[in-house]
Amino acid sequence: MNPLKIYNSLSREKEIFAPINPPYAGMYVCGPTVSGETHLGHSRPYVTFDIVYRFLQYSGYKVRYVRNITDAGHFEEEDKDAVDKVAVKAKLEQLEPMELVQKYTNIYHDMMDKLNVIRPSIEPTATGHIVEQISMIEDIIAKGFAYVVNGSVYFDVTRYAKQHDYGRLSGRKIEEMIAGSRELEGQGEKRNPADFALWKNAPPEHLMRWKSPWGEGFPGWHIECSAMSSKYLGIPFDIHGGGMDLLFPHHESEIAQTKIATGLALANYWMHNNMITIKGQKMSKSLGNTITIAQMFSGGHPLLEQGYSPMTLRFFILQTHYRSTLDFSNEALLAAEKGLQRLMNALDALNKLSYKENAAQYKEEENNQVLQLMNSCTEYMNDDFNTAMAMASLFELSSKIFSWKNEQLAIASIKKETFELLVKTFNAFVTDIFGLKNEKENDDSKMNGLMELLISLRKEARSKKDFATSDKIRDDLFAAGIQLKDGKEGTSWEGV
RNA sequence: GGUCAGAUGGCCGAGUGGCUAGGCAAAGCUCUGCAAAAGCUUCUACAGCGGUUCGAAUCCGCUUCUGACCUCCA
């Protein structure tokens, strides 16, 4: 068995994962800014790191997973109009920033639950850690790497770059950045365009504000992650994750701040998931191709021909390696829907199979092949979480399972221990590691009773060759959204 | 403009210097009263042009095209 290897964005290589304090592992993932509705783009990192979290646990690590909620600071800018518009209204009519934040946090949680993303060990909010952020900023000022201008505090990137390796993570050089930087509003306060805000002075109309040594204001975007990760994981910690678009400037800034505040490197392994694209382009509001996760499930978007279930989306994400872009199209989603169904059918079939001893039917080669396929699932996951390859092995095992079910292949061609291990491993991979669940299960006992009656009536009609009646039952049920499935062991049903 | 990724069969997508990933679609078959569902089988691709090599889709160079980041972003 090979050790777990993780592609580290810092070194641009796969490295053997060696946590600082085994069997404990600390992981921090940049969470969403809750100023808008959870969209398709959000599904990628949270499913990706959900898999990392699950697989680390499966591998025996005790993981503390911290994933923040950004509910303070820069986000108000996007809703500036709304804030300004309501400023003169009565208190209750005003859009409370916390109300907005709560609304979108609720939606985010709801969508993550639907996607079967396990909630993190700690989910800290930026507004809940103002004290920690102020304290870290004071520390950075004291060390001479930040300066105060008109109630705002900026990190001195130029000074930092003279002594430290700035731009290593994102692979850029500070001189080029300064040369190529654009003139942006508010840059007048900065000594250098490359500097970034640690704390921002709040204009009078800004509703979200806190007292600080520099006046009333709100924290800069990057500082929260440094403050919260160091508080809950210690510095350095093992894994820091997030979307590739956060490499610069967000993660680069986190590294710089933390280095000055603590004297240490923030995290040992940096993991970045790639983007979700639609017809080859990243989703963005300006292109008008943003699809919310709710729309994805309901099909309520012009680009979608139909709704796709949460597990279809999850499966679709897992079929691609997390460092590749993932392009959305109806055909691809439809293919994922079918593929997921096949995998779930295999799981179901396996769990219903029982082993029948027959030493004469044993085939060494068959047994080894099954063992090898099972083993490869773990090996592929150990190779930088290659879910696509592990999934392929599960599909190969699925073919075996169906062959046993159809008795095209004797179950006794493999050893009893192999079969038992397969049941355990297959379930673990599909359910525990990939986090997939059967969405078509029906555990409504009243409904089941009713269906049993209809199925037995149809069976009776068929035995009397009264096909008019049996077909009416079948076709009318189908029209009502229920599909009957005739199999060797009788008839089953599922909602379509 | 700078930096960095990619270009794989009808579609989506892994991957490795020699050993046909996998999924979907399609065709044939099995099952069935007929269907549906399900399963089985078949379908040998790696942008173009050079080079390295016994051998390259895989390494190197060039060309073309696409995307991402450089500003809020997952």
PDB file of N, CA and C (backbone and C1' of nucleotides) in Angstrom, chain A residues 41-42 74 172 182 221 243 245-246 276 280 282 320-321 324 327 338 342 389 392 395 402 406 467 471 474 483 485-486, chain B residues 2-4 11-15 21-25 32-40 67-74:
ATOM      1  N   GLY A  41     -20.711  26.977  -8.692  1.00  0.00           N
ATOM      2  CA  GLY A  41     -19.278  27.088  -8.434  1.00  0.00           C
ATOM      3  C   GLY A  41     -18.910  26.665  -7.025  1.00  0.00           C
ATOM      4  N   HIS A  42     -19.808  26.926  -6.085  1.00  0.00           N
ATOM      5  CA  HIS A  42     -19.531  26.560  -4.700  1.00  0.00           C
ATOM      6  C   HIS A  42     -19.517  25.053  -4.489  1.00  0.00           C
ATOM      7  N   HIS A  74     -15.702  43.048   3.223  1.00  0.00           N
ATOM      8  CA  HIS A  74     -15.760  43.507   1.848  1.00  0.00           C
ATOM      9  C   HIS A  74     -17.093  43.246   1.168  1.00  0.00           C
ATOM     10  N   ARG A 172       4.155  34.418  -8.871  1.00  0.00           N
ATOM     11  CA  ARG A 172       4.328  35.719  -9.527  1.00  0.00           C
ATOM     12  C   ARG A 172       5.372  36.561  -8.812  1.00  0.00           C
ATOM     13  N   ARG A 182      -3.407  47.831 -12.111  1.00  0.00           N
ATOM     14  CA  ARG A 182      -4.269  48.880 -12.637  1.00  0.00           C
ATOM     15  C   ARG A 182      -4.585  49.898 -11.562  1.00  0.00           C
ATOM     16  N   TRP A 221     -10.391  41.528   3.822  1.00  0.00           N
ATOM     17  CA  TRP A 221     -10.853  40.205   3.458  1.00  0.00           C
ATOM     18  C   TRP A 221      -9.926  39.072   3.924  1.00  0.00           C
ATOM     19  N   GLY A 243     -10.494  27.243  -3.592  1.00  0.00           N
ATOM     20  CA  GLY A 243     -10.546  27.284  -5.047  1.00  0.00           C
ATOM     21  C   GLY A 243      -9.295  27.912  -5.632  1.00  0.00           C
ATOM     22  N   ASP A 245      -8.997  30.110  -7.772  1.00  0.00           N
ATOM     23  CA  ASP A 245      -9.112  31.555  -7.946  1.00  0.00           C
ATOM     24  C   ASP A 245      -8.704  32.314  -6.684  1.00  0.00           C
ATOM     25  N   LEU A 246      -8.517  31.575  -5.592  1.00  0.00           N
ATOM     26  CA  LEU A 246      -8.126  32.244  -4.355  1.00  0.00           C
ATOM     27  C   LEU A 246      -6.617  32.280  -4.162  1.00  0.00           C
ATOM     28  N   ILE A 276     -15.373  25.324 -12.101  1.00  0.00           N
ATOM     29  CA  ILE A 276     -16.463  24.762 -12.887  1.00  0.00           C
ATOM     30  C   ILE A 276     -16.717  25.735 -14.034  1.00  0.00           C
ATOM     31  N   GLY A 280     -17.289  25.877 -21.509  1.00  0.00           N
ATOM     32  CA  GLY A 280     -15.885  26.277 -21.588  1.00  0.00           C
ATOM     33  C   GLY A 280     -15.518  27.575 -20.893  1.00  0.00           C
ATOM     34  N   LYS A 282     -15.786  30.150 -17.364  1.00  0.00           N
ATOM     35  CA  LYS A 282     -16.090  30.239 -15.953  1.00  0.00           C
ATOM     36  C   LYS A 282     -17.414  30.971 -15.758  1.00  0.00           C
ATOM     37  N   THR A 320     -14.494  13.620 -12.240  1.00  0.00           N
ATOM     38  CA  THR A 320     -13.367  14.398 -12.732  1.00  0.00           C
ATOM     39  C   THR A 320     -12.383  14.599 -11.589  1.00  0.00           C
ATOM     40  N   HIS A 321     -11.115  14.639 -11.904  1.00  0.00           N
ATOM     41  CA  HIS A 321     -10.132  14.924 -10.863  1.00  0.00           C
ATOM     42  C   HIS A 321     -10.289  16.376 -10.407  1.00  0.00           C
ATOM     43  N   SER A 324      -8.727  19.393 -12.350  1.00  0.00           N
ATOM     44  CA  SER A 324      -9.090  19.707 -13.738  1.00  0.00           C
ATOM     45  C   SER A 324     -10.337  20.573 -13.741  1.00  0.00           C
ATOM     46  N   ASP A 327     -16.518  20.931 -16.968  1.00  0.00           N
ATOM     47  CA  ASP A 327     -17.425  21.675 -17.830  1.00  0.00           C
ATOM     48  C   ASP A 327     -18.842  21.118 -17.769  1.00  0.00           C
ATOM     49  N   LYS A 338     -27.249   8.723 -15.365  1.00  0.00           N
ATOM     50  CA  LYS A 338     -27.312   7.296 -15.699  1.00  0.00           C
ATOM     51  C   LYS A 338     -26.204   6.514 -15.002  1.00  0.00           C
ATOM     52  N   ARG A 342     -26.401   3.353 -12.286  1.00  0.00           N
ATOM     53  CA  ARG A 342     -25.751   2.054 -12.464  1.00  0.00           C
ATOM     54  C   ARG A 342     -24.938   1.687 -11.221  1.00  0.00           C
ATOM     55  N   MET A 389     -10.400   7.765 -11.055  1.00  0.00           N
ATOM     56  CA  MET A 389      -9.859   6.422 -11.233  1.00  0.00           C
ATOM     57  C   MET A 389     -10.493   5.441 -10.247  1.00  0.00           C
ATOM     58  N   ALA A 392     -13.707   4.425 -11.563  1.00  0.00           N
ATOM     59  CA  ALA A 392     -13.590   3.467 -12.662  1.00  0.00           C
ATOM     60  C   ALA A 392     -13.454   2.051 -12.117  1.00  0.00           C
ATOM     61  N   PHE A 395     -16.721   0.761 -11.029  1.00  0.00           N
ATOM     62  CA  PHE A 395     -17.549   0.335 -12.157  1.00  0.00           C
ATOM     63  C   PHE A 395     -17.114  -1.030 -12.674  1.00  0.00           C
ATOM     64  N   PHE A 402     -22.886  -7.647 -11.146  1.00  0.00           N
ATOM     65  CA  PHE A 402     -24.039  -7.977 -11.993  1.00  0.00           C
ATOM     66  C   PHE A 402     -23.913  -9.382 -12.561  1.00  0.00           C
ATOM     67  N   ASN A 406     -26.687 -12.216 -12.062  1.00  0.00           N
ATOM     68  CA  ASN A 406     -27.319 -12.901 -13.193  1.00  0.00           C
ATOM     69  C   ASN A 406     -26.875 -14.349 -13.330  1.00  0.00           C
ATOM     70  N   PHE A 467     -54.197  -8.949 -20.248  1.00  0.00           N
ATOM     71  CA  PHE A 467     -53.152  -7.945 -20.431  1.00  0.00           C
ATOM     72  C   PHE A 467     -53.694  -6.532 -20.519  1.00  0.00           C
ATOM     73  N   ASP A 471     -51.693  -4.029 -18.306  1.00  0.00           N
ATOM     74  CA  ASP A 471     -51.020  -2.914 -18.981  1.00  0.00           C
ATOM     75  C   ASP A 471     -51.583  -1.573 -18.538  1.00  0.00           C
ATOM     76  N   ARG A 474     -49.873  -0.762 -15.316  1.00  0.00           N
ATOM     77  CA  ARG A 474     -48.487  -0.354 -15.574  1.00  0.00           C
ATOM     78  C   ARG A 474     -48.423   1.050 -16.201  1.00  0.00           C
ATOM     79  N   GLN A 483     -42.671   4.013 -11.944  1.00  0.00           N
ATOM     80  CA  GLN A 483     -42.288   3.019 -12.934  1.00  0.00           C
ATOM     81  C   GLN A 483     -42.192   1.629 -12.298  1.00  0.00           C
ATOM     82  N   LYS A 485     -40.866  -2.156 -12.414  1.00  0.00           N
ATOM     83  CA  LYS A 485     -39.726  -2.839 -12.999  1.00  0.00           C
ATOM     84  C   LYS A 485     -39.844  -4.340 -12.747  1.00  0.00           C
ATOM     85  N   ASP A 486     -40.070  -5.086 -13.839  1.00  0.00           N
ATOM     86  CA  ASP A 486     -40.211  -6.534 -13.729  1.00  0.00           C
ATOM     87  C   ASP A 486     -38.829  -7.168 -13.732  1.00  0.00           C
TER      88      ASP A 486
ATOM     89  P     G B   2       3.500  39.275 -23.201  1.00  0.00           P
ATOM     90  O5'   G B   2       3.499  39.200 -21.609  1.00  0.00           O
ATOM     91  C5'   G B   2       4.536  39.819 -20.851  1.00  0.00           C
ATOM     92  C4'   G B   2       4.284  39.579 -19.384  1.00  0.00           C
ATOM     93  C3'   G B   2       4.167  38.125 -18.979  1.00  0.00           C
ATOM     94  O3'   G B   2       5.430  37.530 -18.775  1.00  0.00           O
ATOM     95  C1'   G B   2       2.358  39.315 -18.060  1.00  0.00           C
ATOM     96  P     U B   3       5.641  35.963 -19.146  1.00  0.00           P
ATOM     97  O5'   U B   3       4.833  35.237 -17.978  1.00  0.00           O
ATOM     98  C5'   U B   3       5.274  35.332 -16.620  1.00  0.00           C
ATOM     99  C4'   U B   3       4.268  34.670 -15.720  1.00  0.00           C
ATOM    100  C3'   U B   3       3.934  33.227 -16.063  1.00  0.00           C
ATOM    101  O3'   U B   3       4.914  32.306 -15.610  1.00  0.00           O
ATOM    102  C1'   U B   3       1.938  34.407 -15.634  1.00  0.00           C
ATOM    103  P     C B   4       5.137  30.953 -16.458  1.00  0.00           P
ATOM    104  O5'   C B   4       3.819  30.136 -16.122  1.00  0.00           O
ATOM    105  C5'   C B   4       3.508  29.765 -14.786  1.00  0.00           C
ATOM    106  C4'   C B   4       2.116  29.206 -14.718  1.00  0.00           C
ATOM    107  C3'   C B   4       1.847  27.993 -15.580  1.00  0.00           C
ATOM    108  O3'   C B   4       2.390  26.819 -15.004  1.00  0.00           O
ATOM    109  C1'   C B   4       0.018  29.483 -15.716  1.00  0.00           C
ATOM    110  P     C B  11     -17.079  14.147 -30.284  1.00  0.00           P
ATOM    111  O5'   C B  11     -17.983  14.220 -28.968  1.00  0.00           O
ATOM    112  C5'   C B  11     -19.052  15.154 -28.873  1.00  0.00           C
ATOM    113  C4'   C B  11     -19.748  14.980 -27.544  1.00  0.00           C
ATOM    114  C3'   C B  11     -18.840  15.066 -26.321  1.00  0.00           C
ATOM    115  O3'   C B  11     -18.577  16.405 -25.939  1.00  0.00           O
ATOM    116  C1'   C B  11     -20.208  13.163 -26.111  1.00  0.00           C
ATOM    117  P     C B  12     -17.228  16.750 -25.185  1.00  0.00           P
ATOM    118  O5'   C B  12     -17.422  16.089 -23.747  1.00  0.00           O
ATOM    119  C5'   C B  12     -18.439  16.578 -22.871  1.00  0.00           C
ATOM    120  C4'   C B  12     -18.422  15.782 -21.597  1.00  0.00           C
ATOM    121  C3'   C B  12     -17.083  15.696 -20.898  1.00  0.00           C
ATOM    122  O3'   C B  12     -16.803  16.896 -20.184  1.00  0.00           O
ATOM    123  C1'   C B  12     -18.068  13.562 -20.914  1.00  0.00           C
ATOM    124  P     G B  13     -15.353  17.164 -19.610  1.00  0.00           P
ATOM    125  O5'   G B  13     -15.258  16.055 -18.485  1.00  0.00           O
ATOM    126  C5'   G B  13     -14.051  15.811 -17.823  1.00  0.00           C
ATOM    127  C4'   G B  13     -13.931  14.332 -17.540  1.00  0.00           C
ATOM    128  C3'   G B  13     -12.483  13.893 -17.496  1.00  0.00           C
ATOM    129  O3'   G B  13     -12.040  14.085 -16.163  1.00  0.00           O
ATOM    130  C1'   G B  13     -13.697  12.456 -18.928  1.00  0.00           C
ATOM    131  P     A B  14     -10.667  14.793 -15.961  1.00  0.00           P
ATOM    132  O5'   A B  14      -9.828  13.656 -15.237  1.00  0.00           O
ATOM    133  C5'   A B  14      -8.941  12.878 -15.970  1.00  0.00           C
ATOM    134  C4'   A B  14      -8.856  11.520 -15.367  1.00  0.00           C
ATOM    135  C3'   A B  14      -7.425  10.991 -15.388  1.00  0.00           C
ATOM    136  O3'   A B  14      -6.773  11.338 -14.184  1.00  0.00           O
ATOM    137  C1'   A B  14      -8.873   9.448 -16.437  1.00  0.00           C
ATOM    138  P     G B  15      -5.347  12.036 -14.274  1.00  0.00           P
ATOM    139  O5'   G B  15      -4.428  10.881 -14.903  1.00  0.00           O
ATOM    140  C5'   G B  15      -4.260   9.655 -14.197  1.00  0.00           C
ATOM    141  C4'   G B  15      -3.722   8.618 -15.144  1.00  0.00           C
ATOM    142  C3'   G B  15      -2.449   9.019 -15.882  1.00  0.00           C
ATOM    143  O3'   G B  15      -1.314   8.764 -15.087  1.00  0.00           O
ATOM    144  C1'   G B  15      -4.000   8.110 -17.414  1.00  0.00           C
ATOM    145  P     A B  21      -7.266   2.467 -22.415  1.00  0.00           P
ATOM    146  O5'   A B  21      -7.762   2.251 -20.928  1.00  0.00           O
ATOM    147  C5'   A B  21      -9.104   1.961 -20.626  1.00  0.00           C
ATOM    148  C4'   A B  21      -9.202   1.960 -19.135  1.00  0.00           C
ATOM    149  C3'   A B  21     -10.627   1.925 -18.616  1.00  0.00           C
ATOM    150  O3'   A B  21     -11.105   0.588 -18.557  1.00  0.00           O
ATOM    151  C1'   A B  21      -9.467   3.660 -17.570  1.00  0.00           C
ATOM    152  P     G B  22     -12.502   0.244 -19.237  1.00  0.00           P
ATOM    153  O5'   G B  22     -13.500   1.148 -18.402  1.00  0.00           O
ATOM    154  C5'   G B  22     -13.718   0.904 -17.020  1.00  0.00           C
ATOM    155  C4'   G B  22     -14.438   2.086 -16.420  1.00  0.00           C
ATOM    156  C3'   G B  22     -15.719   2.496 -17.137  1.00  0.00           C
ATOM    157  O3'   G B  22     -16.814   1.670 -16.768  1.00  0.00           O
ATOM    158  C1'   G B  22     -14.424   4.412 -16.743  1.00  0.00           C
ATOM    159  P     G B  23     -18.078   1.522 -17.743  1.00  0.00           P
ATOM    160  O5'   G B  23     -18.784   2.942 -17.625  1.00  0.00           O
ATOM    161  C5'   G B  23     -19.342   3.350 -16.379  1.00  0.00           C
ATOM    162  C4'   G B  23     -19.882   4.746 -16.520  1.00  0.00           C
ATOM    163  C3'   G B  23     -20.886   4.939 -17.642  1.00  0.00           C
ATOM    164  O3'   G B  23     -22.179   4.523 -17.269  1.00  0.00           O
ATOM    165  C1'   G B  23     -19.283   6.655 -17.736  1.00  0.00           C
ATOM    166  P     C B  24     -23.128   3.852 -18.355  1.00  0.00           P
ATOM    167  O5'   C B  24     -23.482   5.083 -19.302  1.00  0.00           O
ATOM    168  C5'   C B  24     -24.244   6.173 -18.796  1.00  0.00           C
ATOM    169  C4'   C B  24     -24.313   7.263 -19.833  1.00  0.00           C
ATOM    170  C3'   C B  24     -24.901   6.849 -21.177  1.00  0.00           C
ATOM    171  O3'   C B  24     -26.313   6.796 -21.145  1.00  0.00           O
ATOM    172  C1'   C B  24     -22.975   8.151 -21.533  1.00  0.00           C
ATOM    173  P     A B  25     -27.080   5.740 -22.079  1.00  0.00           P
ATOM    174  O5'   A B  25     -26.735   6.250 -23.545  1.00  0.00           O
ATOM    175  C5'   A B  25     -27.307   7.463 -24.040  1.00  0.00           C
ATOM    176  C4'   A B  25     -26.723   7.786 -25.391  1.00  0.00           C
ATOM    177  C3'   A B  25     -26.940   6.720 -26.466  1.00  0.00           C
ATOM    178  O3'   A B  25     -28.219   6.844 -27.063  1.00  0.00           O
ATOM    179  C1'   A B  25     -24.691   7.423 -26.497  1.00  0.00           C
ATOM    180  P     U B  32     -38.230 -15.096 -19.998  1.00  0.00           P
ATOM    181  O5'   U B  32     -39.213 -13.874 -20.138  1.00  0.00           O
ATOM    182  C5'   U B  32     -39.692 -13.190 -18.981  1.00  0.00           C
ATOM    183  C4'   U B  32     -40.516 -12.011 -19.418  1.00  0.00           C
ATOM    184  C3'   U B  32     -41.614 -12.317 -20.429  1.00  0.00           C
ATOM    185  O3'   U B  32     -42.770 -12.796 -19.764  1.00  0.00           O
ATOM    186  C1'   U B  32     -40.421 -10.369 -21.093  1.00  0.00           C
ATOM    187  P     G B  33     -43.544 -14.059 -20.369  1.00  0.00           P
ATOM    188  O5'   G B  33     -44.216 -13.466 -21.682  1.00  0.00           O
ATOM    189  C5'   G B  33     -44.708 -14.331 -22.687  1.00  0.00           C
ATOM    190  C4'   G B  33     -45.643 -13.558 -23.568  1.00  0.00           C
ATOM    191  C3'   G B  33     -45.102 -12.223 -24.066  1.00  0.00           C
ATOM    192  O3'   G B  33     -44.317 -12.423 -25.224  1.00  0.00           O
ATOM    193  C1'   G B  33     -47.268 -11.914 -23.206  1.00  0.00           C
ATOM    194  P     C B  34     -42.953 -11.696 -25.416  1.00  0.00           P
ATOM    195  O5'   C B  34     -43.412 -10.207 -25.759  1.00  0.00           O
ATOM    196  C5'   C B  34     -44.162  -9.953 -26.957  1.00  0.00           C
ATOM    197  C4'   C B  34     -44.699  -8.549 -26.917  1.00  0.00           C
ATOM    198  C3'   C B  34     -43.659  -7.482 -26.610  1.00  0.00           C
ATOM    199  O3'   C B  34     -42.920  -7.150 -27.774  1.00  0.00           O
ATOM    200  C1'   C B  34     -45.631  -7.076 -25.361  1.00  0.00           C
ATOM    201  P     A B  35     -41.484  -6.576 -27.654  1.00  0.00           P
ATOM    202  O5'   A B  35     -41.814  -5.168 -26.993  1.00  0.00           O
ATOM    203  C5'   A B  35     -40.950  -4.599 -26.040  1.00  0.00           C
ATOM    204  C4'   A B  35     -41.705  -3.501 -25.355  1.00  0.00           C
ATOM    205  C3'   A B  35     -40.879  -2.712 -24.370  1.00  0.00           C
ATOM    206  O3'   A B  35     -40.172  -1.689 -25.053  1.00  0.00           O
ATOM    207  C1'   A B  35     -42.886  -3.369 -23.330  1.00  0.00           C
ATOM    208  P     A B  36     -38.641  -1.493 -24.754  1.00  0.00           P
ATOM    209  O5'   A B  36     -38.681  -0.813 -23.312  1.00  0.00           O
ATOM    210  C5'   A B  36     -39.360   0.432 -23.124  1.00  0.00           C
ATOM    211  C4'   A B  36     -39.614   0.632 -21.647  1.00  0.00           C
ATOM    212  C3'   A B  36     -38.382   0.519 -20.769  1.00  0.00           C
ATOM    213  O3'   A B  36     -37.673   1.733 -20.722  1.00  0.00           O
ATOM    214  C1'   A B  36     -40.105  -0.796 -19.852  1.00  0.00           C
ATOM    215  P     A B  37     -36.097   1.706 -20.605  1.00  0.00           P
ATOM    216  O5'   A B  37     -35.856   0.996 -19.204  1.00  0.00           O
ATOM    217  C5'   A B  37     -36.184   1.673 -17.997  1.00  0.00           C
ATOM    218  C4'   A B  37     -36.009   0.735 -16.833  1.00  0.00           C
ATOM    219  C3'   A B  37     -34.626   0.104 -16.715  1.00  0.00           C
ATOM    220  O3'   A B  37     -33.717   0.969 -16.065  1.00  0.00           O
ATOM    221  C1'   A B  37     -36.256  -1.575 -16.518  1.00  0.00           C
ATOM    222  P     A B  38     -32.212   0.975 -16.506  1.00  0.00           P
ATOM    223  O5'   A B  38     -31.719  -0.485 -16.117  1.00  0.00           O
ATOM    224  C5'   A B  38     -31.669  -0.886 -14.751  1.00  0.00           C
ATOM    225  C4'   A B  38     -31.364  -2.351 -14.655  1.00  0.00           C
ATOM    226  C3'   A B  38     -30.134  -2.803 -15.425  1.00  0.00           C
ATOM    227  O3'   A B  38     -28.936  -2.509 -14.732  1.00  0.00           O
ATOM    228  C1'   A B  38     -31.898  -4.289 -15.872  1.00  0.00           C
ATOM    229  P     G B  39     -27.629  -2.218 -15.529  1.00  0.00           P
ATOM    230  O5'   G B  39     -27.198  -3.678 -16.015  1.00  0.00           O
ATOM    231  C5'   G B  39     -26.842  -4.659 -15.054  1.00  0.00           C
ATOM    232  C4'   G B  39     -26.716  -5.994 -15.719  1.00  0.00           C
ATOM    233  C3'   G B  39     -25.710  -6.068 -16.852  1.00  0.00           C
ATOM    234  O3'   G B  39     -24.398  -6.264 -16.359  1.00  0.00           O
ATOM    235  C1'   G B  39     -27.734  -7.049 -17.555  1.00  0.00           C
ATOM    236  P     C B  40     -23.159  -5.813 -17.195  1.00  0.00           P
ATOM    237  O5'   C B  40     -23.125  -6.889 -18.357  1.00  0.00           O
ATOM    238  C5'   C B  40     -22.820  -8.256 -18.073  1.00  0.00           C
ATOM    239  C4'   C B  40     -22.887  -9.043 -19.353  1.00  0.00           C
ATOM    240  C3'   C B  40     -21.997  -8.514 -20.475  1.00  0.00           C
ATOM    241  O3'   C B  40     -20.672  -8.975 -20.339  1.00  0.00           O
ATOM    242  C1'   C B  40     -24.167  -8.915 -21.330  1.00  0.00           C
ATOM    243  P     G B  67     -11.811  30.896 -24.750  1.00  0.00           P
ATOM    244  O5'   G B  67     -11.402  30.434 -23.288  1.00  0.00           O
ATOM    245  C5'   G B  67     -12.252  29.563 -22.561  1.00  0.00           C
ATOM    246  C4'   G B  67     -11.509  29.005 -21.376  1.00  0.00           C
ATOM    247  C3'   G B  67     -11.039  30.019 -20.351  1.00  0.00           C
ATOM    248  O3'   G B  67     -12.095  30.429 -19.501  1.00  0.00           O
ATOM    249  C1'   G B  67      -9.309  28.465 -20.764  1.00  0.00           C
ATOM    250  P     A B  68     -11.989  31.809 -18.747  1.00  0.00           P
ATOM    251  O5'   A B  68     -10.949  31.487 -17.596  1.00  0.00           O
ATOM    252  C5'   A B  68     -11.288  30.580 -16.557  1.00  0.00           C
ATOM    253  C4'   A B  68     -10.104  30.398 -15.654  1.00  0.00           C
ATOM    254  C3'   A B  68      -9.578  31.683 -15.029  1.00  0.00           C
ATOM    255  O3'   A B  68     -10.317  32.017 -13.871  1.00  0.00           O
ATOM    256  C1'   A B  68      -7.778  30.461 -15.923  1.00  0.00           C
ATOM    257  P     C B  69     -10.486  33.536 -13.493  1.00  0.00           P
ATOM    258  O5'   C B  69      -9.040  33.905 -12.939  1.00  0.00           O
ATOM    259  C5'   C B  69      -8.575  33.345 -11.715  1.00  0.00           C
ATOM    260  C4'   C B  69      -7.146  33.762 -11.494  1.00  0.00           C
ATOM    261  C3'   C B  69      -6.894  35.259 -11.578  1.00  0.00           C
ATOM    262  O3'   C B  69      -7.245  35.925 -10.382  1.00  0.00           O
ATOM    263  C1'   C B  69      -5.265  34.147 -12.849  1.00  0.00           C
ATOM    264  P     C B  70      -7.758  37.406 -10.471  1.00  0.00           P
ATOM    265  O5'   C B  70      -6.443  38.215 -10.889  1.00  0.00           O
ATOM    266  C5'   C B  70      -5.334  38.274  -9.998  1.00  0.00           C
ATOM    267  C4'   C B  70      -4.208  38.998 -10.651  1.00  0.00           C
ATOM    268  C3'   C B  70      -4.504  40.416 -11.098  1.00  0.00           C
ATOM    269  O3'   C B  70      -4.407  41.293  -9.990  1.00  0.00           O
ATOM    270  C1'   C B  70      -3.310  39.276 -12.781  1.00  0.00           C
ATOM    271  P     U B  71      -5.083  42.736  -9.974  1.00  0.00           P
ATOM    272  O5'   U B  71      -6.328  42.429  -9.029  1.00  0.00           O
ATOM    273  C5'   U B  71      -6.761  43.402  -8.073  1.00  0.00           C
ATOM    274  C4'   U B  71      -8.248  43.489  -8.130  1.00  0.00           C
ATOM    275  C3'   U B  71      -8.941  42.141  -7.882  1.00  0.00           C
ATOM    276  O3'   U B  71      -9.101  41.853  -6.478  1.00  0.00           O
ATOM    277  C1'   U B  71      -9.898  43.271  -9.751  1.00  0.00           C
ATOM    278  P     C B  72      -9.859  42.600  -5.388  1.00  0.00           P
ATOM    279  O5'   C B  72     -11.075  41.651  -5.017  1.00  0.00           O
ATOM    280  C5'   C B  72     -12.029  42.058  -4.044  1.00  0.00           C
ATOM    281  C4'   C B  72     -13.314  41.333  -4.288  1.00  0.00           C
ATOM    282  C3'   C B  72     -13.235  39.817  -4.329  1.00  0.00           C
ATOM    283  O3'   C B  72     -13.146  39.292  -3.027  1.00  0.00           O
ATOM    284  C1'   C B  72     -14.662  40.592  -6.035  1.00  0.00           C
ATOM    285  P     C B  73     -12.601  37.806  -2.803  1.00  0.00           P
ATOM    286  O5'   C B  73     -13.326  36.843  -3.839  1.00  0.00           O
ATOM    287  C5'   C B  73     -14.364  35.969  -3.414  1.00  0.00           C
ATOM    288  C4'   C B  73     -15.133  35.515  -4.631  1.00  0.00           C
ATOM    289  C3'   C B  73     -14.974  34.039  -4.982  1.00  0.00           C
ATOM    290  O3'   C B  73     -16.189  33.347  -4.763  1.00  0.00           O
ATOM    291  C1'   C B  73     -14.702  35.432  -6.887  1.00  0.00           C
ATOM    292  P     A B  74     -16.930  33.071  -3.455  1.00  0.00           P
ATOM    293  O5'   A B  74     -16.939  31.486  -3.543  1.00  0.00           O
ATOM    294  C5'   A B  74     -16.514  30.708  -2.438  1.00  0.00           C
ATOM    295  C4'   A B  74     -15.519  29.671  -2.945  1.00  0.00           C
ATOM    296  C3'   A B  74     -14.278  30.316  -3.527  1.00  0.00           C
ATOM    297  O3'   A B  74     -13.270  30.425  -2.555  1.00  0.00           O
ATOM    298  C1'   A B  74     -15.179  28.700  -5.024  1.00  0.00           C
TER     299        A B  74
END
